[in-house]
PDB file of N, CA and C in Angstrom:
ATOM      1  N   SER A 121       0.324  -1.055   0.481  1.00 65.00           N
ATOM      2  CA  SER A 121       0.383  -0.149  -0.157  1.00 65.00           C
ATOM      3  C   SER A 121       0.781   1.140  -0.133  1.00 65.00           C
ATOM      4  N   ALA A 122       2.037   0.865   0.138  1.00 74.00           N
ATOM      5  CA  ALA A 122       3.229   1.840  -0.138  1.00 74.00           C
ATOM      6  C   ALA A 122       2.719   3.009  -1.028  1.00 74.00           C
ATOM      7  N   TYR A 123       2.292   2.360  -2.657  1.00 75.00           N
ATOM      8  CA  TYR A 123       2.634   2.433  -3.537  1.00 75.00           C
ATOM      9  C   TYR A 123       1.697   2.883  -3.828  1.00 75.00           C
ATOM     10  N   TYR A 124       0.232   2.481  -3.318  1.00 79.00           N
ATOM     11  CA  TYR A 124      -1.257   2.715  -3.877  1.00 79.00           C
ATOM     12  C   TYR A 124      -1.797   3.947  -2.735  1.00 79.00           C
ATOM     13  N   LYS A 125      -1.200   3.853  -1.617  1.00 83.00           N
ATOM     14  CA  LYS A 125      -2.730   4.735  -0.979  1.00 83.00           C
ATOM     15  C   LYS A 125      -1.681   6.171  -1.001  1.00 83.00           C
ATOM     16  N   ALA A 126      -2.523   7.339  -1.323  1.00 82.00           N
ATOM     17  CA  ALA A 126      -2.199   8.476  -1.287  1.00 82.00           C
ATOM     18  C   ALA A 126      -1.474   8.779   0.256  1.00 82.00           C
ATOM     19  N   GLY A 127       0.086   9.387  -0.262  1.00 80.00           N
ATOM     20  CA  GLY A 127       0.545   9.967   1.424  1.00 80.00           C
ATOM     21  C   GLY A 127       1.422   8.883   1.753  1.00 80.00           C
ATOM     22  N   GLY A 128       1.851   8.289   0.412  1.00 77.00           N
ATOM     23  CA  GLY A 128       2.345   6.388   0.927  1.00 77.00           C
ATOM     24  C   GLY A 128       4.018   6.986   0.009  1.00 77.00           C
ATOM     25  N   THR A 129       5.093   6.383   0.349  1.00 79.00           N
ATOM     26  CA  THR A 129       6.315   7.066   0.074  1.00 79.00           C
ATOM     27  C   THR A 129       6.498   6.502  -1.168  1.00 79.00           C
ATOM     28  N   GLY A 130       5.473   5.798  -1.954  1.00 75.00           N
ATOM     29  CA  GLY A 130       5.877   6.020  -3.492  1.00 75.00           C
ATOM     30  C   GLY A 130       4.110   5.748  -4.216  1.00 75.00           C
ATOM     31  N   SER A 131       3.863   6.459  -2.865  1.00 79.00           N
ATOM     32  CA  SER A 131       2.461   7.014  -4.306  1.00 79.00           C
ATOM     33  C   SER A 131       2.244   7.824  -5.562  1.00 79.00           C
ATOM     34  N   SER A 132       1.487   7.120  -6.345  1.00 77.00           N
ATOM     35  CA  SER A 132       1.287   7.221  -7.676  1.00 77.00           C
ATOM     36  C   SER A 132       0.321   8.244  -8.129  1.00 77.00           C
ATOM     37  N   ASN A 133      -0.623   8.135  -6.922  1.00 86.00           N
ATOM     38  CA  ASN A 133      -2.096   9.323  -7.101  1.00 86.00           C
ATOM     39  C   ASN A 133      -2.199   9.886  -5.781  1.00 86.00           C
ATOM     40  N   SER A 134      -3.915  10.174  -5.924  1.00 89.00           N
ATOM     41  CA  SER A 134      -4.172  11.038  -4.882  1.00 89.00           C
ATOM     42  C   SER A 134      -5.924  10.347  -4.492  1.00 89.00           C
ATOM     43  N   ASP A 135      -6.405   9.107  -4.779  1.00 90.00           N
ATOM     44  CA  ASP A 135      -7.130   8.589  -5.243  1.00 90.00           C
ATOM     45  C   ASP A 135      -7.690   8.392  -3.594  1.00 90.00           C
ATOM     46  N   LYS A 136      -8.592   8.826  -3.157  1.00 91.00           N
ATOM     47  CA  LYS A 136      -9.599   8.963  -1.283  1.00 91.00           C
ATOM     48  C   LYS A 136     -10.494   7.268  -1.943  1.00 91.00           C
ATOM     49  N   GLU A 137     -11.132   7.144  -2.690  1.00 93.00           N
ATOM     50  CA  GLU A 137     -12.330   5.616  -2.746  1.00 93.00           C
ATOM     51  C   GLU A 137     -10.742   4.462  -2.258  1.00 93.00           C
ATOM     52  N   LEU A 138      -9.532   4.776  -3.088  1.00 93.00           N
ATOM     53  CA  LEU A 138      -8.498   3.548  -2.928  1.00 93.00           C
ATOM     54  C   LEU A 138      -7.948   3.740  -2.001  1.00 93.00           C
ATOM     55  N   ALA A 139      -7.843   4.757  -1.205  1.00 92.00           N
ATOM     56  CA  ALA A 139      -6.909   5.389   0.141  1.00 92.00           C
ATOM     57  C   ALA A 139      -8.101   4.377   1.532  1.00 92.00           C
ATOM     58  N   GLY A 140      -9.553   4.756   0.881  1.00 94.00           N
ATOM     59  CA  GLY A 140     -10.493   3.972   2.026  1.00 94.00           C
ATOM     60  C   GLY A 140     -10.676   2.843   1.534  1.00 94.00           C
ATOM     61  N   MET A 141     -10.570   2.549   1.196  1.00 95.00           N
ATOM     62  CA  MET A 141     -10.528   0.796   0.205  1.00 95.00           C
ATOM     63  C   MET A 141      -9.055   0.395   1.797  1.00 95.00           C
ATOM     64  N   ILE A 142      -7.795   0.779   0.918  1.00 94.00           N
ATOM     65  CA  ILE A 142      -6.898  -0.122   1.720  1.00 94.00           C
ATOM     66  C   ILE A 142      -6.934   0.054   3.313  1.00 94.00           C
ATOM     67  N   ASP A 143      -7.431   1.114   3.925  1.00 94.00           N
ATOM     68  CA  ASP A 143      -7.502   0.921   5.257  1.00 94.00           C
ATOM     69  C   ASP A 143      -8.492  -0.133   5.905  1.00 94.00           C
ATOM     70  N   ALA A 144      -9.902  -0.001   5.132  1.00 97.00           N
ATOM     71  CA  ALA A 144     -10.631  -0.936   5.503  1.00 97.00           C
ATOM     72  C   ALA A 144     -10.067  -2.245   5.512  1.00 97.00           C
ATOM     73  N   ALA A 145      -8.663  -2.746   4.323  1.00 96.00           N
ATOM     74  CA  ALA A 145      -8.557  -4.236   4.585  1.00 96.00           C
ATOM     75  C   ALA A 145      -7.442  -4.334   5.279  1.00 96.00           C
ATOM     76  N   ARG A 146      -6.938  -2.894   5.668  1.00 94.00           N
ATOM     77  CA  ARG A 146      -5.878  -2.871   6.654  1.00 94.00           C
ATOM     78  C   ARG A 146      -6.202  -3.602   8.019  1.00 94.00           C
ATOM     79  N   SER A 147      -7.758  -2.802   8.331  1.00 96.00           N
ATOM     80  CA  SER A 147      -7.905  -2.866   9.970  1.00 96.00           C
ATOM     81  C   SER A 147      -9.171  -4.617   9.470  1.00 96.00           C
ATOM     82  N   GLU A 148      -9.502  -5.126   8.868  1.00 97.00           N
ATOM     83  CA  GLU A 148     -10.117  -6.728   8.770  1.00 97.00           C
ATOM     84  C   GLU A 148      -8.953  -7.153   9.752  1.00 97.00           C
ATOM     85  N   THR A 149     -10.030  -7.836  10.569  1.00 97.00           N
ATOM     86  CA  THR A 149      -9.520  -8.745  11.475  1.00 97.00           C
ATOM     87  C   THR A 149      -9.308 -10.281  10.951  1.00 97.00           C
ATOM     88  N   ASP A 150     -10.740 -10.920  10.191  1.00 98.00           N
ATOM     89  CA  ASP A 150     -11.390 -11.906   9.489  1.00 98.00           C
ATOM     90  C   ASP A 150     -10.547 -11.619   7.719  1.00 98.00           C
ATOM     91  N   VAL A 151      -9.676 -13.402   8.014  1.00 97.00           N
ATOM     92  CA  VAL A 151      -8.348 -13.662   6.290  1.00 97.00           C
ATOM     93  C   VAL A 151      -9.281 -13.423   5.472  1.00 97.00           C
ATOM     94  N   ALA A 152     -10.612 -14.069   5.347  1.00 98.00           N
ATOM     95  CA  ALA A 152     -11.152 -14.322   3.757  1.00 98.00           C
ATOM     96  C   ALA A 152     -11.609 -12.907   3.646  1.00 98.00           C
ATOM     97  N   LYS A 153     -11.684 -12.039   4.619  1.00 98.00           N
ATOM     98  CA  LYS A 153     -12.482 -10.816   3.764  1.00 98.00           C
ATOM     99  C   LYS A 153     -11.045  -9.990   3.873  1.00 98.00           C
ATOM    100  N   ARG A 154     -10.720  -9.822   4.897  1.00 97.00           N
ATOM    101  CA  ARG A 154      -9.088  -9.426   4.556  1.00 97.00           C
ATOM    102  C   ARG A 154      -9.043  -9.213   3.048  1.00 97.00           C
ATOM    103  N   ALA A 155      -8.338 -10.639   2.472  1.00 97.00           N
ATOM    104  CA  ALA A 155      -8.062 -10.873   1.511  1.00 97.00           C
ATOM    105  C   ALA A 155      -8.925 -10.747   0.238  1.00 97.00           C
ATOM    106  N   ALA A 156     -10.904 -10.691   0.097  1.00 98.00           N
ATOM    107  CA  ALA A 156     -11.109 -10.225  -0.834  1.00 98.00           C
ATOM    108  C   ALA A 156     -11.371  -8.648  -0.972  1.00 98.00           C
ATOM    109  N   LEU A 157     -11.206  -7.373   0.103  1.00 97.00           N
ATOM    110  CA  LEU A 157     -10.633  -6.061  -0.236  1.00 97.00           C
ATOM    111  C   LEU A 157     -10.150  -6.219  -0.389  1.00 97.00           C
ATOM    112  N   TYR A 158      -8.090  -7.140  -0.115  1.00 96.00           N
ATOM    113  CA  TYR A 158      -6.964  -5.786  -1.054  1.00 96.00           C
ATOM    114  C   TYR A 158      -7.153  -6.481  -2.543  1.00 96.00           C
ATOM    115  N   ASP A 159      -8.513  -8.289  -2.300  1.00 97.00           N
ATOM    116  CA  ASP A 159      -8.451  -8.233  -4.427  1.00 97.00           C
ATOM    117  C   ASP A 159      -9.283  -6.896  -5.080  1.00 97.00           C
ATOM    118  N   GLN A 160      -9.928  -6.070  -3.994  1.00 96.00           N
ATOM    119  CA  GLN A 160     -10.934  -5.515  -4.980  1.00 96.00           C
ATOM    120  C   GLN A 160     -10.319  -4.052  -4.991  1.00 96.00           C
ATOM    121  N   THR A 161      -8.823  -4.158  -4.061  1.00 94.00           N
ATOM    122  CA  THR A 161      -7.907  -2.872  -4.306  1.00 94.00           C
ATOM    123  C   THR A 161      -6.818  -2.901  -5.244  1.00 94.00           C
ATOM    124  N   VAL A 162      -6.504  -3.878  -5.576  1.00 92.00           N
ATOM    125  CA  VAL A 162      -6.206  -4.604  -6.994  1.00 92.00           C
ATOM    126  C   VAL A 162      -6.616  -4.262  -8.115  1.00 92.00           C
ATOM    127  N   LYS A 163      -7.649  -4.918  -7.870  1.00 95.00           N
ATOM    128  CA  LYS A 163      -8.386  -4.565  -9.296  1.00 95.00           C
ATOM    129  C   LYS A 163      -8.883  -2.683  -9.338  1.00 95.00           C
ATOM    130  N   ARG A 164      -9.098  -2.259  -8.295  1.00 93.00           N
ATOM    131  CA  ARG A 164      -8.761  -0.877  -8.808  1.00 93.00           C
ATOM    132  C   ARG A 164      -7.543  -0.748  -9.277  1.00 93.00           C
ATOM    133  N   ALA A 165      -7.044  -0.377  -8.428  1.00 90.00           N
ATOM    134  CA  ALA A 165      -5.495  -0.187  -8.981  1.00 90.00           C
ATOM    135  C   ALA A 165      -5.310  -0.215 -10.194  1.00 90.00           C
ATOM    136  N   HIS A 166      -5.710  -1.401 -10.840  1.00 89.00           N
ATOM    137  CA  HIS A 166      -5.454  -2.224 -12.052  1.00 89.00           C
ATOM    138  C   HIS A 166      -6.525  -0.980 -13.045  1.00 89.00           C
ATOM    139  N   GLU A 167      -7.661  -1.176 -12.933  1.00 92.00           N
ATOM    140  CA  GLU A 167      -8.605  -0.355 -13.382  1.00 92.00           C
ATOM    141  C   GLU A 167      -8.156   0.908 -13.589  1.00 92.00           C
ATOM    142  N   GLN A 168      -7.196   1.483 -12.498  1.00 91.00           N
ATOM    143  CA  GLN A 168      -7.429   3.440 -12.744  1.00 91.00           C
ATOM    144  C   GLN A 168      -5.584   3.272 -13.635  1.00 91.00           C
ATOM    145  N   ALA A 169      -4.820   2.114 -13.655  1.00 87.00           N
ATOM    146  CA  ALA A 169      -3.723   2.114 -14.263  1.00 87.00           C
ATOM    147  C   ALA A 169      -2.135   2.927 -13.843  1.00 87.00           C
ATOM    148  N   TYR A 170      -2.524   3.068 -12.171  1.00 81.00           N
ATOM    149  CA  TYR A 170      -1.351   3.606 -11.708  1.00 81.00           C
ATOM    150  C   TYR A 170      -0.239   3.421 -11.672  1.00 81.00           C
ATOM    151  N   PHE A 171      -0.055   2.064 -12.308  1.00 78.00           N
ATOM    152  CA  PHE A 171       1.448   1.616 -12.353  1.00 78.00           C
ATOM    153  C   PHE A 171       0.946   1.091 -14.086  1.00 78.00           C
ATOM    154  N   VAL A 172       2.200   1.046 -14.906  1.00 77.00           N
ATOM    155  CA  VAL A 172       1.666   0.774 -16.193  1.00 77.00           C
ATOM    156  C   VAL A 172       3.709   0.354 -16.497  1.00 77.00           C
ATOM    157  N   TRP A 173       3.556  -0.930 -16.414  1.00 76.00           N
ATOM    158  CA  TRP A 173       5.303  -1.714 -16.493  1.00 76.00           C
ATOM    159  C   TRP A 173       5.330  -1.789 -18.250  1.00 76.00           C
ATOM    160  N   LEU A 174       6.840  -0.921 -18.157  1.00 81.00           N
ATOM    161  CA  LEU A 174       7.017  -0.536 -20.098  1.00 81.00           C
ATOM    162  C   LEU A 174       8.237  -1.376 -20.151  1.00 81.00           C
ATOM    163  N   LEU A 175       8.453  -2.266 -18.628  1.00 78.00           N
ATOM    164  CA  LEU A 175       9.740  -2.450 -19.653  1.00 78.00           C
ATOM    165  C   LEU A 175      10.212  -3.695 -18.697  1.00 78.00           C
ATOM    166  N   ASN A 176      10.662  -5.055 -19.466  1.00 76.00           N
ATOM    167  CA  ASN A 176      10.760  -6.552 -18.799  1.00 76.00           C
ATOM    168  C   ASN A 176      12.295  -6.558 -18.699  1.00 76.00           C
ATOM    169  N   ILE A 177      13.099  -6.688 -17.725  1.00 76.00           N
ATOM    170  CA  ILE A 177      14.668  -7.076 -18.621  1.00 76.00           C
ATOM    171  C   ILE A 177      14.431  -8.781 -18.316  1.00 76.00           C
ATOM    172  N   GLU A 178      15.334  -9.484 -19.178  1.00 78.00           N
ATOM    173  CA  GLU A 178      15.748 -10.489 -18.850  1.00 78.00           C
ATOM    174  C   GLU A 178      16.969 -11.016 -18.541  1.00 78.00           C
ATOM    175  N   ASP A 179      17.526 -11.803 -17.732  1.00 76.00           N
ATOM    176  CA  ASP A 179      18.548 -11.687 -17.035  1.00 76.00           C
ATOM    177  C   ASP A 179      19.299 -12.884 -17.846  1.00 76.00           C
ATOM    178  N   ILE A 180      20.380 -12.903 -18.529  1.00 77.00           N
ATOM    179  CA  ILE A 180      20.603 -13.598 -19.155  1.00 77.00           C
ATOM    180  C   ILE A 180      22.117 -14.195 -18.408  1.00 77.00           C
ATOM    181  N   TYR A 181      22.523 -15.326 -18.186  1.00 78.00           N
ATOM    182  CA  TYR A 181      24.021 -15.299 -17.568  1.00 78.00           C
ATOM    183  C   TYR A 181      24.387 -16.652 -18.546  1.00 78.00           C
ATOM    184  N   GLY A 182      26.520 -16.311 -18.119  1.00 77.00           N
ATOM    185  CA  GLY A 182      27.166 -17.488 -19.284  1.00 77.00           C
ATOM    186  C   GLY A 182      27.238 -18.307 -17.749  1.00 77.00           C
ATOM    187  N   VAL A 183      27.232 -19.336 -17.974  1.00 78.00           N
ATOM    188  CA  VAL A 183      28.290 -19.871 -16.729  1.00 78.00           C
ATOM    189  C   VAL A 183      28.958 -21.177 -17.268  1.00 78.00           C
ATOM    190  N   SER A 184      29.675 -22.393 -16.489  1.00 89.00           N
ATOM    191  CA  SER A 184      30.509 -23.404 -16.583  1.00 89.00           C
ATOM    192  C   SER A 184      29.073 -24.748 -16.064  1.00 89.00           C
ATOM    193  N   LYS A 185      30.023 -26.068 -16.512  1.00 90.00           N
ATOM    194  CA  LYS A 185      29.242 -27.115 -16.355  1.00 90.00           C
ATOM    195  C   LYS A 185      29.546 -27.485 -14.781  1.00 90.00           C
ATOM    196  N   ARG A 186      30.220 -27.027 -14.588  1.00 93.00           N
ATOM    197  CA  ARG A 186      30.701 -26.775 -13.262  1.00 93.00           C
ATOM    198  C   ARG A 186      29.933 -26.771 -12.063  1.00 93.00           C
ATOM    199  N   LEU A 187      29.942 -25.491 -12.960  1.00 91.00           N
ATOM    200  CA  LEU A 187      28.957 -24.417 -11.434  1.00 91.00           C
ATOM    201  C   LEU A 187      27.457 -24.565 -11.414  1.00 91.00           C
ATOM    202  N   VAL A 188      26.913 -24.725  -9.695  1.00 92.00           N
ATOM    203  CA  VAL A 188      26.248 -25.670  -9.674  1.00 92.00           C
ATOM    204  C   VAL A 188      25.216 -24.273  -8.589  1.00 92.00           C
ATOM    205  N   TRP A 189      24.106 -23.857  -9.153  1.00 89.00           N
ATOM    206  CA  TRP A 189      23.628 -22.046  -9.005  1.00 89.00           C
ATOM    207  C   TRP A 189      22.270 -22.137  -9.436  1.00 89.00           C
ATOM    208  N   PRO A 190      21.363 -22.255  -9.211  1.00 85.00           N
ATOM    209  CA  PRO A 190      20.085 -22.558  -9.347  1.00 85.00           C
ATOM    210  C   PRO A 190      19.127 -20.744 -10.276  1.00 85.00           C
ATOM    211  N   GLY A 191      20.131 -19.710  -9.661  1.00 83.00           N
ATOM    212  CA  GLY A 191      20.060 -18.716 -10.155  1.00 83.00           C
ATOM    213  C   GLY A 191      18.883 -17.975  -9.582  1.00 83.00           C
ATOM    214  N   ARG A 192      18.587 -16.966  -9.773  1.00 84.00           N
ATOM    215  CA  ARG A 192      17.405 -15.631  -8.781  1.00 84.00           C
ATOM    216  C   ARG A 192      16.446 -15.337  -9.375  1.00 84.00           C
ATOM    217  N   VAL A 193      15.192 -15.223  -8.474  1.00 80.00           N
ATOM    218  CA  VAL A 193      14.309 -14.065  -9.144  1.00 80.00           C
ATOM    219  C   VAL A 193      14.679 -13.137  -9.238  1.00 80.00           C
ATOM    220  N   ASP A 194      15.261 -12.681  -8.469  1.00 82.00           N
ATOM    221  CA  ASP A 194      15.289 -10.946  -8.025  1.00 82.00           C
ATOM    222  C   ASP A 194      16.673 -10.891  -9.045  1.00 82.00           C
ATOM    223  N   ALA A 195      17.551 -11.522  -9.353  1.00 81.00           N
ATOM    224  CA  ALA A 195      18.688 -11.179 -10.457  1.00 81.00           C
ATOM    225  C   ALA A 195      20.183 -11.179  -9.682  1.00 81.00           C
ATOM    226  N   LYS A 196      19.922 -11.394  -8.286  1.00 86.00           N
ATOM    227  CA  LYS A 196      20.798 -10.805  -7.780  1.00 86.00           C
ATOM    228  C   LYS A 196      21.662 -11.752  -7.391  1.00 86.00           C
ATOM    229  N   MET A 197      22.974 -12.046  -7.795  1.00 87.00           N
ATOM    230  CA  MET A 197      24.228 -13.332  -7.761  1.00 87.00           C
ATOM    231  C   MET A 197      25.231 -13.155  -6.445  1.00 87.00           C
ATOM    232  N   LEU A 198      24.368 -13.957  -5.947  1.00 90.00           N
ATOM    233  CA  LEU A 198      25.362 -14.063  -4.733  1.00 90.00           C
ATOM    234  C   LEU A 198      25.999 -15.212  -4.645  1.00 90.00           C
ATOM    235  N   VAL A 199      27.542 -15.121  -4.275  1.00 91.00           N
ATOM    236  CA  VAL A 199      28.782 -16.365  -4.596  1.00 91.00           C
ATOM    237  C   VAL A 199      28.556 -17.210  -3.286  1.00 91.00           C
ATOM    238  N   SER A 200      28.010 -16.472  -2.050  1.00 92.00           N
ATOM    239  CA  SER A 200      27.368 -17.466  -1.140  1.00 92.00           C
ATOM    240  C   SER A 200      26.504 -18.481  -1.731  1.00 92.00           C
ATOM    241  N   GLU A 201      25.375 -18.646  -2.281  1.00 92.00           N
ATOM    242  CA  GLU A 201      24.939 -19.506  -2.750  1.00 92.00           C
ATOM    243  C   GLU A 201      25.536 -20.660  -4.725  1.00 92.00           C
ATOM    244  N   MET A 202      26.706 -20.416  -4.405  1.00 92.00           N
ATOM    245  CA  MET A 202      26.831 -20.774  -5.871  1.00 92.00           C
ATOM    246  C   MET A 202      27.785 -21.833  -5.473  1.00 92.00           C
ATOM    247  N   LYS A 203      28.088 -22.638  -5.920  1.00 93.00           N
ATOM    248  CA  LYS A 203      28.779 -24.046  -5.552  1.00 93.00           C
ATOM    249  C   LYS A 203      29.807 -24.637  -6.961  1.00 93.00           C
ATOM    250  N   LEU A 204      31.068 -25.195  -6.605  1.00 93.00           N
ATOM    251  CA  LEU A 204      31.533 -26.175  -8.458  1.00 93.00           C
ATOM    252  C   LEU A 204      31.744 -27.062  -7.582  1.00 93.00           C
ATOM    253  N   LYS A 205      31.616 -28.098  -8.711  1.00 92.00           N
ATOM    254  CA  LYS A 205      31.386 -29.323  -8.894  1.00 92.00           C
ATOM    255  C   LYS A 205      32.939 -30.011  -8.470  1.00 92.00           C
TER     256      LYS A 205
END
């Protein structure tokens, strides 16, 4: 919600209705109801196109058959996770 709620650290809008939806979801204690509220929140944010992803960078690595390393979805190359055969 830091990106979607007005006044958040990465806020992209001043949508008071969306802010109210986020507040309602934050204060709901029933897990199923909270999930439904967040689903509605995400749907509104998507419909209003507060974020439009314009670029998808592919990560391409050159590796050796001796290297045992599964790669990471966050593109970090942590040597501590790598092993040599």
